[in-house]
Tab-separated table of C-alpha atoms in Angstrom:
chain	number	residue	atom	x	y	z
I	1	THR	CA	5.286	24.050	-21.671
I	2	ILE	CA	4.509	20.345	-22.417
I	3	ASP	CA	4.167	18.468	-25.578
I	4	GLU	CA	0.738	17.346	-26.458
I	5	GLU	CA	1.456	13.649	-26.480
I	6	SER	CA	3.010	13.781	-23.021
I	7	LEU	CA	-0.044	15.636	-21.725
I	8	PHE	CA	-2.254	12.853	-23.343
I	9	LYS	CA	-0.257	10.178	-21.401
I	10	LYS	CA	-0.636	11.983	-18.100
I	11	ALA	CA	-4.174	13.417	-18.322
I	12	GLY	CA	-5.903	11.262	-20.787
I	13	CYS	CA	-6.343	13.830	-23.526
I	14	GLY	CA	-4.229	16.211	-25.585
I	15	PHE	CA	-4.493	19.974	-25.760
I	16	SER	CA	-7.974	21.439	-25.748
I	17	THR	CA	-9.038	25.049	-25.319
I	18	ILE	CA	-12.186	23.965	-23.211
I	19	THR	CA	-10.345	22.255	-20.378
I	20	GLY	CA	-9.872	23.697	-16.947
I	21	LEU	CA	-6.111	23.634	-17.484
I	22	SER	CA	-6.340	25.901	-20.528
I	23	ARG	CA	-8.720	28.295	-18.793
I	24	LEU	CA	-6.542	28.449	-15.676
I	25	VAL	CA	-3.310	29.023	-17.740
I	26	HIS	CA	-5.125	31.817	-19.630
I	27	LEU	CA	-6.197	33.426	-16.276
I	28	LYS	CA	-2.729	33.106	-14.838
I	29	ASN	CA	-0.702	34.288	-17.836
I	30	LYS	CA	-2.893	36.471	-20.125
I	31	SER	CA	-5.650	37.926	-18.092
I	32	THR	CA	-5.556	41.101	-16.014
I	33	ASP	CA	-8.209	39.610	-13.857
I	34	PRO	CA	-6.923	38.724	-10.388
I	35	VAL	CA	-9.313	35.801	-9.987
I	36	LEU	CA	-6.602	33.228	-9.333
I	37	ASP	CA	-4.928	35.487	-6.663
I	38	ILE	CA	-8.345	35.596	-4.618
I	39	ALA	CA	-9.815	32.173	-5.587
I	40	ALA	CA	-10.631	29.903	-2.618
I	41	LYS	CA	-11.417	26.742	-4.631
I	42	TYR	CA	-11.648	25.467	-8.158
I	43	LEU	CA	-15.115	23.981	-8.400
I	44	PRO	CA	-16.729	22.985	-11.729
I	45	LEU	CA	-20.523	23.639	-11.751
I	46	ALA	CA	-21.724	20.259	-10.499
I	47	ASP	CA	-19.389	20.626	-7.577
I	48	LEU	CA	-20.314	24.266	-7.031
I	49	PHE	CA	-24.046	23.351	-6.837
I	50	ARG	CA	-23.274	20.748	-4.217
I	51	TYR	CA	-21.212	23.286	-2.303
I	52	PHE	CA	-24.178	25.633	-2.343
I	53	LEU	CA	-26.261	22.882	-0.734
I	54	THR	CA	-23.768	21.599	1.872
I	55	GLY	CA	-21.060	24.183	2.353
I	56	ILE	CA	-18.479	21.505	1.748
I	57	ALA	CA	-16.042	22.096	-1.133
I	58	GLN	CA	-15.139	18.808	-2.805
I	59	GLY	CA	-14.503	17.839	-6.401
I	60	GLU	CA	-16.080	14.678	-7.993
I	61	GLU	CA	-13.574	12.845	-10.235
I	62	THR	CA	-15.623	12.554	-13.428
I	63	ILE	CA	-16.142	16.290	-13.675
I	64	LEU	CA	-12.685	17.102	-12.515
I	65	TRP	CA	-11.290	15.043	-15.354
I	66	GLY	CA	-12.159	18.029	-17.574
I	67	SER	CA	-9.729	20.190	-15.678
I	68	GLN	CA	-6.938	18.093	-17.345
I	69	LEU	CA	-5.091	18.243	-14.027
I	70	LEU	CA	-6.031	14.792	-12.804
I	71	ASP	CA	-3.707	11.804	-13.286
I	72	ILE	CA	-5.711	9.405	-15.556
I	73	ARG	CA	-4.356	6.352	-13.732
I	74	THR	CA	-4.536	7.340	-10.103
I	75	ARG	CA	-7.542	9.810	-10.207
I	76	ARG	CA	-5.666	12.163	-8.023
I	77	TRP	CA	-4.397	15.776	-8.681
I	78	ASN	CA	-1.391	15.592	-10.818
I	79	LYS	CA	1.079	17.714	-8.749
I	80	LYS	CA	3.733	17.678	-11.383
I	81	LEU	CA	1.348	19.328	-13.865
I	82	ILE	CA	0.056	21.833	-11.329
I	83	ASP	CA	3.692	22.756	-10.529
I	84	LEU	CA	4.718	22.833	-14.160
I	85	PHE	CA	2.007	25.382	-14.965
I	86	LYS	CA	2.712	27.271	-11.762
I	87	LEU	CA	-0.977	27.037	-10.634
I	88	PRO	CA	-1.896	27.775	-7.043
I	89	ALA	CA	-2.125	24.207	-5.507
I	90	GLY	CA	-4.290	25.421	-2.691
I	91	ILE	CA	-7.381	26.042	-4.818
I	92	PHE	CA	-7.804	22.325	-5.798
I	93	PRO	CA	-10.277	20.586	-3.559
I	94	SER	CA	-10.281	17.037	-2.209
I	95	ILE	CA	-11.480	14.435	-4.674
I	96	ILE	CA	-14.396	12.189	-4.249
I	97	SER	CA	-16.085	9.469	-6.304
I	98	PRO	CA	-19.585	9.401	-7.688
I	99	GLY	CA	-21.985	7.892	-5.204
I	100	THR	CA	-20.199	9.524	-2.147
I	101	TYR	CA	-22.320	11.085	0.638
I	102	THR	CA	-21.101	14.596	0.943
I	103	GLY	CA	-23.210	15.986	3.786
I	104	ASP	CA	-26.536	17.264	4.752
I	105	LEU	CA	-28.299	20.425	3.573
I	106	LEU	CA	-27.039	23.675	5.127
I	107	PRO	CA	-29.412	25.099	7.820
I	108	GLU	CA	-30.317	28.076	5.504
I	109	VAL	CA	-31.229	25.750	2.686
I	110	LYS	CA	-33.462	23.685	5.056
I	111	ALA	CA	-35.227	26.821	6.208
I	112	TYR	CA	-35.663	28.207	2.694
I	113	THR	CA	-37.043	24.899	1.296
I	114	ASN	CA	-38.876	23.644	4.337
I	115	ILE	CA	-37.025	20.397	4.023
I	116	GLU	CA	-36.009	18.939	7.447
I	117	SER	CA	-33.131	16.952	6.222
I	118	ALA	CA	-31.724	15.549	2.967
I	119	PRO	CA	-28.507	13.661	2.305
I	120	VAL	CA	-26.483	15.152	-0.616
I	121	ILE	CA	-24.809	12.490	-2.780
I	122	ALA	CA	-22.175	13.234	-5.509
I	123	VAL	CA	-23.319	12.106	-8.943
I	124	ALA	CA	-21.138	11.527	-11.890
I	125	GLY	CA	-21.016	15.327	-12.749
I	126	HIS	CA	-19.894	14.881	-16.340
I	127	ASP	CA	-23.027	14.292	-18.356
I	128	THR	CA	-21.399	11.850	-20.843
I	129	ILE	CA	-20.115	9.805	-17.928
I	130	SER	CA	-23.537	9.721	-16.472
I	131	THR	CA	-24.768	8.286	-19.748
I	132	SER	CA	-21.988	5.696	-19.956
I	133	VAL	CA	-23.375	4.167	-16.581
I	134	SER	CA	-26.145	2.687	-18.663
I	135	VAL	CA	-23.704	0.394	-20.465
I	136	PHE	CA	-21.402	-0.347	-17.512
I	137	ASP	CA	-22.437	-4.027	-17.090
I	138	THR	CA	-22.251	-4.882	-20.782
I	139	ARG	CA	-19.607	-7.164	-22.302
I	140	GLU	CA	-16.081	-5.741	-22.480
I	141	ASP	CA	-16.043	-5.636	-26.161
I	142	THR	CA	-19.141	-3.368	-26.307
I	143	ALA	CA	-18.908	0.102	-27.885
I	144	PHE	CA	-21.639	2.720	-27.592
I	145	LEU	CA	-22.659	5.990	-29.193
I	146	SER	CA	-24.003	8.875	-27.002
I	147	THR	CA	-25.783	11.457	-29.108
I	148	GLY	CA	-26.589	15.080	-28.165
I	149	THR	CA	-24.598	18.210	-28.540
I	150	TRP	CA	-21.669	15.922	-29.317
I	151	PHE	CA	-21.534	12.362	-30.689
I	152	VAL	CA	-19.440	10.401	-28.379
I	153	PHE	CA	-18.327	7.009	-29.613
I	154	GLY	CA	-16.468	4.882	-27.157
I	155	ALA	CA	-16.036	1.903	-24.853
I	156	LEU	CA	-15.629	1.485	-21.186
I	157	LEU	CA	-12.107	0.091	-20.250
I	158	LYS	CA	-10.504	-1.043	-17.034
I	159	GLU	CA	-7.332	0.981	-17.768
I	160	PRO	CA	-6.614	4.068	-19.869
I	161	GLU	CA	-5.288	3.549	-23.398
I	162	THR	CA	-2.712	6.316	-23.726
I	163	GLY	CA	-0.580	4.919	-26.572
I	164	SER	CA	0.485	6.897	-29.653
I	165	LEU	CA	-2.231	5.333	-31.889
I	166	GLY	CA	-5.172	6.573	-29.739
I	167	PHE	CA	-3.438	9.996	-29.452
I	168	ARG	CA	-3.022	10.287	-33.189
I	169	ARG	CA	-6.501	9.274	-33.955
I	170	GLY	CA	-7.995	11.860	-31.586
I	171	PHE	CA	-9.333	9.630	-28.809
I	172	VAL	CA	-9.593	10.685	-25.189
I	173	ASN	CA	-9.554	8.787	-21.918
I	174	GLU	CA	-12.119	10.116	-19.463
I	175	ILE	CA	-12.446	9.151	-15.889
I	176	ALA	CA	-15.730	7.211	-15.676
I	177	VAL	CA	-17.600	5.376	-12.912
I	178	HIS	CA	-15.218	2.480	-11.814
I	179	SER	CA	-13.740	2.563	-15.372
I	180	ILE	CA	-12.211	4.682	-18.130
I	181	LEU	CA	-14.272	5.873	-21.066
I	182	PHE	CA	-12.107	5.614	-24.154
I	183	ALA	CA	-13.858	7.743	-26.674
I	184	LYS	CA	-13.840	9.828	-29.788
I	185	ASN	CA	-15.815	13.113	-29.685
I	186	MET	CA	-17.453	14.206	-32.928
I	187	MET	CA	-19.807	16.911	-33.916
I	188	GLY	CA	-23.404	16.127	-32.903
I	189	PHE	CA	-26.676	17.827	-33.277
């Protein structure tokens, strides 16, 4: 449907079977499960937990990056990709940034927990991006290595790097907090 380098330029990474786009296309084209026909919203886990606390369905931009359906430059839903893959546009929530106040606890959560009130704030839902905040104020020529399930070697940039060299070398551009994480994912522990 789209060549991999064009996808890289639009979404920040090339083809991957673990992205929301791949899973949604599979559900739409190859599955007998009617989940897309009855889905109300597409919410990754971090957003789903926040929804359970507030009743408000919003998508935080760093975790939504993994859907591969955000424009890497504008941080908005890429309507051209959604249309290209014939995905139901109505399931995609409004997009918020990390640090956004998203509401107070639902009355039933307050009653169950005996908490009178608590503001719910969106965090950087993608764990690697949460980690990258620790190097946010370093010099522009600083690279870092995050270790865990994956080794993520990268640098925070002001703008995405979507040229052919980064694509051919297997780098990705991830939406980060007020920046772009230009990184290479490798096997980790």
